[in-house]
Short mmCIF file of C-alpha atoms in Angstrom, two decimals:
data_model
loop_
_atom_site.label_atom_id
_atom_site.label_comp_id
_atom_site.label_asym_id
_atom_site.label_seq_id
_atom_site.Cartn_x
_atom_site.Cartn_y
_atom_site.Cartn_z
CA MET Q 1 5.74 17.44 -8.53
CA SER Q 2 6.64 17.37 -4.83
CA ASN Q 3 10.26 17.27 -3.61
CA PHE Q 4 9.13 15.88 -0.27
CA VAL Q 5 10.65 12.40 -0.66
CA ALA Q 6 13.82 13.70 -2.34
CA GLU Q 7 14.42 16.13 0.53
CA ASN Q 8 13.93 13.36 3.13
CA THR Q 9 16.31 11.10 1.23
CA ALA Q 10 18.91 13.89 1.21
CA THR Q 11 18.44 14.28 4.98
CA VAL Q 12 19.18 10.58 5.50
CA ALA Q 13 22.20 10.81 3.19
CA ASN Q 14 23.59 13.74 5.20
CA SER Q 15 23.11 11.84 8.46
CA VAL Q 16 25.38 8.98 7.30
CA GLY Q 17 28.06 11.14 5.69
CA CYS Q 18 26.85 10.89 2.08
CA GLY Q 19 25.73 14.47 1.61
CA GLN Q 20 28.87 15.98 0.10
CA THR Q 21 27.55 15.80 -3.47
CA ASP Q 22 24.30 16.32 -5.33
CA PRO Q 23 21.75 14.07 -3.55
CA ASP Q 24 20.46 12.94 -6.98
CA SER Q 25 23.94 11.94 -8.18
CA GLN Q 26 25.36 8.47 -8.74
CA ALA Q 27 28.08 9.32 -6.20
CA THR Q 28 25.46 9.76 -3.44
CA LEU Q 29 23.78 6.49 -4.40
CA ASP Q 30 27.12 4.65 -4.37
CA CYS Q 31 27.93 6.13 -0.97
CA LEU Q 32 24.58 5.02 0.49
CA ARG Q 33 25.17 1.50 -0.82
CA ARG Q 34 28.42 1.33 1.15
CA VAL Q 35 26.72 2.27 4.44
CA PRO Q 36 26.04 -0.78 6.65
CA LEU Q 37 22.37 -1.77 6.40
CA GLU Q 38 21.80 -1.63 10.15
CA LEU Q 39 23.13 1.94 10.37
CA LEU Q 40 21.16 3.10 7.33
CA SER Q 41 17.97 1.53 8.68
CA ASP Q 42 18.44 3.02 12.16
CA LYS Q 43 19.04 6.50 10.77
CA SER Q 44 16.13 6.29 8.33
CA VAL Q 45 13.66 5.06 10.95
CA GLY Q 46 14.91 7.52 13.59
CA LEU Q 47 14.60 10.52 11.30
CA ALA Q 48 11.21 9.37 10.06
CA ARG Q 49 9.84 9.01 13.60
CA GLN Q 50 11.27 12.38 14.56
CA ALA Q 51 9.60 14.06 11.60
CA ARG Q 52 6.36 12.03 11.60
CA PRO Q 53 5.65 10.76 15.13
CA PRO Q 54 4.89 8.26 16.43
CA PHE Q 55 5.75 5.70 13.74
CA GLY Q 56 7.39 7.72 10.98
CA GLU Q 57 4.77 6.92 8.37
CA LEU Q 58 4.74 8.99 5.17
CA PHE Q 59 8.37 10.12 5.59
CA PHE Q 60 8.98 8.04 2.49
CA CYS Q 61 5.94 7.68 0.26
CA PRO Q 62 5.31 6.94 -3.40
CA SER Q 63 6.16 9.74 -5.80
CA TYR Q 64 6.09 10.15 -9.56
CA ASP Q 65 9.03 11.26 -11.67
CA GLY Q 66 7.34 11.79 -15.03
CA ASP Q 67 9.37 8.88 -16.39
CA TYR Q 68 8.98 5.50 -14.68
CA ILE Q 69 5.76 6.69 -13.05
CA PRO Q 70 4.43 9.15 -15.64
CA ASP Q 71 1.86 11.12 -13.63
CA ARG Q 72 -0.13 11.43 -10.44
CA PRO Q 73 -2.29 8.36 -9.70
CA SER Q 74 -5.52 10.36 -9.83
CA VAL Q 75 -4.64 11.56 -13.33
CA LEU Q 76 -3.77 8.07 -14.56
CA LEU Q 77 -7.03 6.73 -13.12
CA ARG Q 78 -9.04 9.28 -15.07
CA LYS Q 79 -7.19 8.33 -18.24
CA GLY Q 80 -8.06 4.68 -17.70
CA ALA Q 81 -4.35 3.83 -17.48
CA PHE Q 82 -4.68 0.83 -15.19
CA VAL Q 83 -5.03 -2.94 -15.41
CA LYS Q 84 -8.63 -3.93 -16.01
CA GLY Q 85 -10.60 -7.12 -15.58
CA LEU Q 86 -10.08 -7.63 -11.86
CA PRO Q 87 -12.73 -7.62 -9.11
CA ILE Q 88 -11.78 -5.22 -6.31
CA ILE Q 89 -12.21 -5.09 -2.54
CA ALA Q 90 -11.02 -1.89 -0.86
CA SER Q 91 -11.36 -0.60 2.67
CA TRP Q 92 -10.59 1.86 5.40
CA VAL Q 93 -10.71 1.76 9.21
CA THR Q 94 -13.07 3.91 11.27
CA ASN Q 95 -10.28 5.85 13.03
CA ASP Q 96 -7.54 5.51 10.41
CA GLY Q 97 -6.40 9.09 11.05
CA ALA Q 98 -6.03 8.82 14.83
CA TRP Q 99 -2.24 8.36 14.80
CA TYR Q 100 -1.59 11.53 12.84
CA ALA Q 101 -3.18 14.22 15.01
CA GLU Q 102 -1.86 15.87 18.17
CA PRO Q 103 -4.22 15.02 21.08
CA THR Q 104 -3.91 18.47 22.69
CA ILE Q 105 -4.53 20.51 19.53
CA GLN Q 106 -6.75 23.52 20.22
CA ARG Q 107 -7.29 24.89 16.72
CA MET Q 108 -6.89 23.70 13.16
CA PRO Q 109 -4.27 25.79 11.36
CA PRO Q 110 -4.68 26.32 7.59
CA PHE Q 111 -2.66 23.69 5.74
CA LEU Q 112 -4.10 23.98 2.23
CA SER Q 113 -5.24 26.95 0.20
CA SER Q 114 -8.64 25.26 0.32
CA SER Q 115 -8.57 24.85 4.10
CA GLN Q 116 -11.47 27.18 4.81
CA ARG Q 117 -13.83 25.24 2.58
CA LEU Q 118 -12.48 21.92 3.86
CA LEU Q 119 -12.91 22.83 7.51
CA SER Q 120 -16.46 24.01 6.87
CA LEU Q 121 -17.30 20.40 5.96
CA TYR Q 122 -16.09 19.30 9.41
CA PRO Q 123 -17.91 21.58 11.89
CA VAL Q 124 -16.64 21.33 15.45
CA ALA Q 125 -20.13 20.48 16.67
CA ASP Q 126 -19.93 17.17 14.79
CA PHE Q 127 -17.11 15.98 17.05
CA THR Q 128 -18.07 17.06 20.56
CA ARG Q 129 -19.76 13.70 21.19
CA LEU Q 130 -16.45 11.91 20.70
CA VAL Q 131 -14.72 13.62 23.64
CA ARG Q 132 -14.45 11.32 26.66
CA GLU Q 133 -13.44 12.22 30.18
CA GLY Q 134 -9.97 10.94 31.00
CA GLU Q 135 -8.73 10.55 27.43
CA GLN Q 136 -6.80 13.84 27.30
CA ALA Q 137 -7.91 14.47 23.73
CA THR Q 138 -9.61 17.68 22.57
CA VAL Q 139 -12.54 18.06 20.26
CA GLN Q 140 -10.14 19.53 17.69
CA TYR Q 141 -8.11 16.33 17.90
CA TYR Q 142 -11.07 14.24 16.77
CA ARG Q 143 -11.81 16.76 14.04
CA ALA Q 144 -8.21 16.66 12.81
CA ALA Q 145 -8.11 12.87 13.00
CA GLN Q 146 -11.24 12.59 10.83
CA ILE Q 147 -9.82 14.99 8.26
CA ASN Q 148 -6.57 13.01 8.21
CA ARG Q 149 -8.50 9.78 7.76
CA ASP Q 150 -10.52 11.10 4.86
CA ILE Q 151 -7.60 12.74 3.03
CA LEU Q 152 -5.15 9.87 3.50
CA PHE Q 153 -7.41 6.81 3.40
CA THR Q 154 -11.15 7.00 2.83
CA CYS Q 155 -11.48 9.48 -0.02
CA PRO Q 156 -8.61 7.98 -2.07
CA VAL Q 157 -10.28 4.57 -1.71
CA ILE Q 158 -13.62 5.94 -2.88
CA ASP Q 159 -12.00 7.79 -5.78
CA PHE Q 160 -9.95 4.78 -6.89
CA THR Q 161 -12.89 2.38 -6.77
CA TRP Q 162 -15.27 4.81 -8.48
CA GLN Q 163 -12.82 5.44 -11.31
CA TYR Q 164 -12.23 1.70 -11.57
CA ALA Q 165 -15.95 0.98 -11.72
CA LYS Q 166 -16.33 3.64 -14.43
CA GLY Q 167 -13.33 2.53 -16.48
CA ALA Q 168 -13.25 -1.23 -16.02
CA ALA Q 169 -16.91 -2.16 -15.46
CA GLU Q 170 -15.82 -4.65 -12.81
CA THR Q 171 -17.35 -5.63 -9.48
CA VAL Q 172 -16.17 -3.38 -6.65
CA ARG Q 173 -16.83 -3.98 -2.96
CA LEU Q 174 -15.95 -1.86 0.07
CA TYR Q 175 -15.72 -2.39 3.80
CA GLU Q 176 -15.17 -0.19 6.83
CA MET Q 177 -13.49 -1.90 9.78
CA ASN Q 178 -15.27 -0.70 12.90
CA GLN Q 179 -13.73 -2.95 15.54
CA THR Q 180 -10.27 -3.54 17.01
CA LYS Q 181 -8.40 -6.08 19.11
CA PHE Q 182 -5.89 -3.40 20.13
CA GLY Q 183 -8.13 -1.60 22.65
CA PRO Q 184 -6.37 -2.88 25.82
CA VAL Q 185 -2.98 -2.26 24.19
CA PHE Q 186 -3.89 1.34 23.38
CA GLN Q 187 -5.08 1.82 26.95
CA HIS Q 188 -1.74 0.54 28.25
CA MET Q 189 0.12 2.85 25.84
CA GLY Q 190 -1.88 5.84 27.10
CA VAL Q 191 -3.58 6.48 23.75
CA PRO Q 192 -7.18 5.26 24.24
CA GLN Q 193 -8.34 8.00 21.86
CA TRP Q 194 -6.95 5.98 18.95
CA ARG Q 195 -9.90 3.58 19.27
CA VAL Q 196 -10.31 1.65 15.98
CA ALA Q 197 -6.97 2.88 14.66
CA HIS Q 198 -5.03 2.25 11.47
CA LEU Q 199 -4.19 -1.45 10.89
CA SER Q 200 -6.98 -2.62 13.22
CA ASP Q 201 -8.30 -4.89 10.47
CA ILE Q 202 -5.05 -6.83 9.98
CA PRO Q 203 -5.47 -9.34 12.87
CA TYR Q 204 -8.98 -10.14 11.63
CA PHE Q 205 -7.82 -10.32 8.03
CA MET Q 206 -5.04 -12.76 8.99
CA ASN Q 207 -7.19 -14.58 11.58
CA GLU Q 208 -4.62 -14.01 14.33
CA ASP Q 209 -4.72 -12.99 17.98
CA VAL Q 210 -3.02 -9.81 19.19
CA ALA Q 211 -0.26 -10.53 21.68
CA ALA Q 212 0.70 -8.38 24.67
CA GLY Q 213 -2.80 -8.12 26.10
CA GLY Q 214 -4.94 -7.75 23.01
CA ASP Q 215 -8.69 -8.36 23.09
CA ASN Q 216 -8.88 -11.91 21.76
CA GLY Q 217 -12.22 -13.07 23.17
CA PRO Q 218 -14.72 -15.41 21.45
CA ALA Q 219 -16.60 -12.61 19.66
CA GLN Q 220 -13.33 -11.27 18.26
CA ARG Q 221 -12.30 -14.69 17.02
CA GLU Q 222 -15.68 -15.17 15.37
CA LEU Q 223 -15.23 -11.87 13.52
CA SER Q 224 -11.72 -12.97 12.51
CA THR Q 225 -13.10 -16.20 11.09
CA LEU Q 226 -15.65 -14.32 8.99
CA LEU Q 227 -13.30 -11.68 7.57
CA SER Q 228 -10.42 -14.06 6.87
CA GLY Q 229 -12.87 -16.52 5.33
CA SER Q 230 -14.29 -13.82 3.09
CA MET Q 231 -10.82 -12.74 1.98
CA ALA Q 232 -9.86 -16.33 1.17
CA ALA Q 233 -13.09 -16.75 -0.79
CA PHE Q 234 -12.43 -13.52 -2.68
CA ALA Q 235 -8.89 -14.62 -3.57
CA HIS Q 236 -10.24 -17.95 -4.83
CA THR Q 237 -13.46 -16.92 -6.59
CA GLY Q 238 -13.51 -13.13 -6.85
CA ASP Q 239 -16.53 -13.04 -4.54
CA PRO Q 240 -16.08 -12.71 -0.74
CA ARG Q 241 -19.46 -14.34 -0.08
CA VAL Q 242 -18.97 -17.62 -1.93
CA SER Q 243 -17.34 -20.38 0.09
CA ARG Q 244 -18.14 -23.63 1.86
CA GLY Q 245 -16.53 -22.03 4.92
CA GLN Q 246 -17.71 -19.10 7.02
CA THR Q 247 -17.92 -15.77 5.23
CA PHE Q 248 -19.92 -12.54 5.27
CA LYS Q 249 -22.92 -13.48 3.12
CA ASP Q 250 -24.43 -9.98 3.02
CA TRP Q 251 -21.76 -7.97 1.17
CA PRO Q 252 -23.16 -5.51 -1.43
CA THR Q 253 -21.42 -4.13 -4.47
CA ALA Q 254 -20.22 -0.59 -3.82
CA TYR Q 255 -21.91 1.23 -6.69
CA GLN Q 256 -25.23 -0.44 -7.30
CA ASP Q 257 -26.42 1.99 -9.96
CA SER Q 258 -24.20 0.88 -12.85
CA SER Q 259 -26.21 2.65 -15.54
CA GLN Q 260 -24.34 4.70 -18.11
CA ALA Q 261 -25.99 7.86 -16.77
CA ALA Q 262 -24.65 7.14 -13.27
CA LEU Q 263 -21.16 6.19 -14.45
CA ARG Q 264 -20.79 9.36 -16.50
CA LYS Q 265 -20.88 11.44 -13.31
CA ASP Q 266 -17.65 12.65 -11.72
CA TYR Q 267 -18.66 11.35 -8.29
CA PRO Q 268 -21.09 8.70 -7.07
CA GLU Q 269 -24.48 9.67 -5.70
CA ALA Q 270 -24.56 6.67 -3.36
CA LEU Q 271 -22.28 3.93 -2.12
CA SER Q 272 -22.85 0.70 -0.26
CA LEU Q 273 -20.38 -1.15 1.93
CA ASN Q 274 -19.97 -3.83 4.53
CA ILE Q 275 -19.53 -2.41 8.03
CA ILE Q 276 -17.48 -4.93 9.98
CA GLY Q 277 -17.94 -4.96 13.74
CA GLY Q 278 -18.93 -2.14 16.04
CA PRO Q 279 -21.93 -1.46 18.30
CA ASN Q 280 -24.49 -1.95 15.51
CA GLY Q 281 -23.03 -5.24 14.36
CA SER Q 282 -21.66 -6.28 11.00
CA GLY Q 283 -23.70 -5.89 7.84
CA GLN Q 284 -24.34 -3.79 4.79
CA ALA Q 285 -25.04 -0.08 4.84
CA THR Q 286 -25.73 2.51 2.16
CA THR Q 287 -25.03 6.21 2.30
CA THR Q 288 -26.21 8.83 -0.19
CA TYR Q 289 -25.28 12.32 -1.27
CA LYS Q 290 -28.84 13.57 -1.08
CA THR Q 291 -31.31 12.99 1.73
CA THR Q 292 -33.21 9.76 1.25
CA SER Q 293 -36.83 9.11 2.14
CA ARG Q 294 -36.33 5.40 2.74
CA LYS Q 295 -36.10 4.04 6.27
CA ILE Q 296 -32.47 3.61 7.29
CA SER Q 297 -30.96 1.24 9.83
CA GLU Q 298 -29.08 2.22 12.98
CA ARG Q 299 -25.91 1.13 11.21
CA GLU Q 300 -26.69 3.51 8.34
CA LYS Q 301 -27.49 6.33 10.75
CA ALA Q 302 -24.02 5.90 12.27
CA LEU Q 303 -22.45 5.83 8.80
CA SER Q 304 -24.30 8.98 7.72
CA TRP Q 305 -22.45 10.90 10.46
CA GLU Q 306 -19.27 10.45 8.40
CA LYS Q 307 -20.74 12.45 5.47
CA LEU Q 308 -18.61 10.35 3.17
CA ILE Q 309 -19.87 11.45 -0.20
CA GLU Q 310 -20.14 15.16 0.60
CA ARG Q 311 -16.67 15.36 2.12
CA CYS Q 312 -14.95 13.10 -0.40
CA ARG Q 313 -16.51 14.94 -3.33
CA PHE Q 314 -14.64 18.04 -2.21
CA ILE Q 315 -11.40 16.30 -1.19
CA ASN Q 316 -11.25 14.41 -4.48
CA SER Q 317 -11.82 17.68 -6.38
CA ILE Q 318 -8.57 19.19 -4.97
CA GLN Q 319 -6.28 16.26 -5.71
CA GLU Q 320 -3.73 18.39 -7.50
CA GLU Q 321 -3.38 20.61 -4.44
CA ILE Q 322 -3.07 17.58 -2.17
CA GLY Q 323 -0.61 15.97 -4.57
CA VAL Q 324 -2.21 12.60 -5.30
#
């Protein structure tokens, strides 16, 4: 059980004069409750951004105590200890990990005991094509960003939905957001290498423009109409395709082989998802663990570069080491 969150909480307590006693004590909690909210918020956000630039994410994150939350989520999923009977849509964004890597990084230091095996699944040669003149981002940056994305976002989503499909026998759908309205904003901020970064799907999901110079052209608004319409349809019917309004009509279930033989496996052999936006347009794509003989689309060729199943098989096999 990690002390990461407890240690960060103690750091905040010390910064506002509440660190004279055991950080887990009632006295520390009472002291924190007497601190003005504005001061406590400023200190918490400031320390989080200092420790986890640029936005301070993951300074405070969910943790389990063996009491209220009895175990790691991955363990509870495998025990079937979750609410069943609900259709699921889950997602990630193409460059979800872009915020969390240092653009000038020159080498990947070991950060897990399994780092050597992990890094072998992300050969440097896979990422050279992403380097662009003028972006001030190294090939190792793109490699690190992809690893961050998979560990923090993509592989947990695949694991959760696979375990849910196995344990609840419910319809599961996935999407990858491959377009952003934040491109001009990122350019202005000096971080064009973020590309389709974390949260890029939210303006489409909410059918809203991005202020301060966002890309809000007709094509973007059309995509917003489709995604927000699909989400509204899903909330109403459990199916993102079914609506009198505009929706994505071509949205496959994630795990199309629902046979008992397939569901007994630890990891899926194939997954299908809706790719939303990007140079190959929106639509369904399937990726497989083993090489397929069927003809694949340009969208699927682009998706195959991510090596989702191969990489997530390994990442989801070391969940205890990662702590999820």
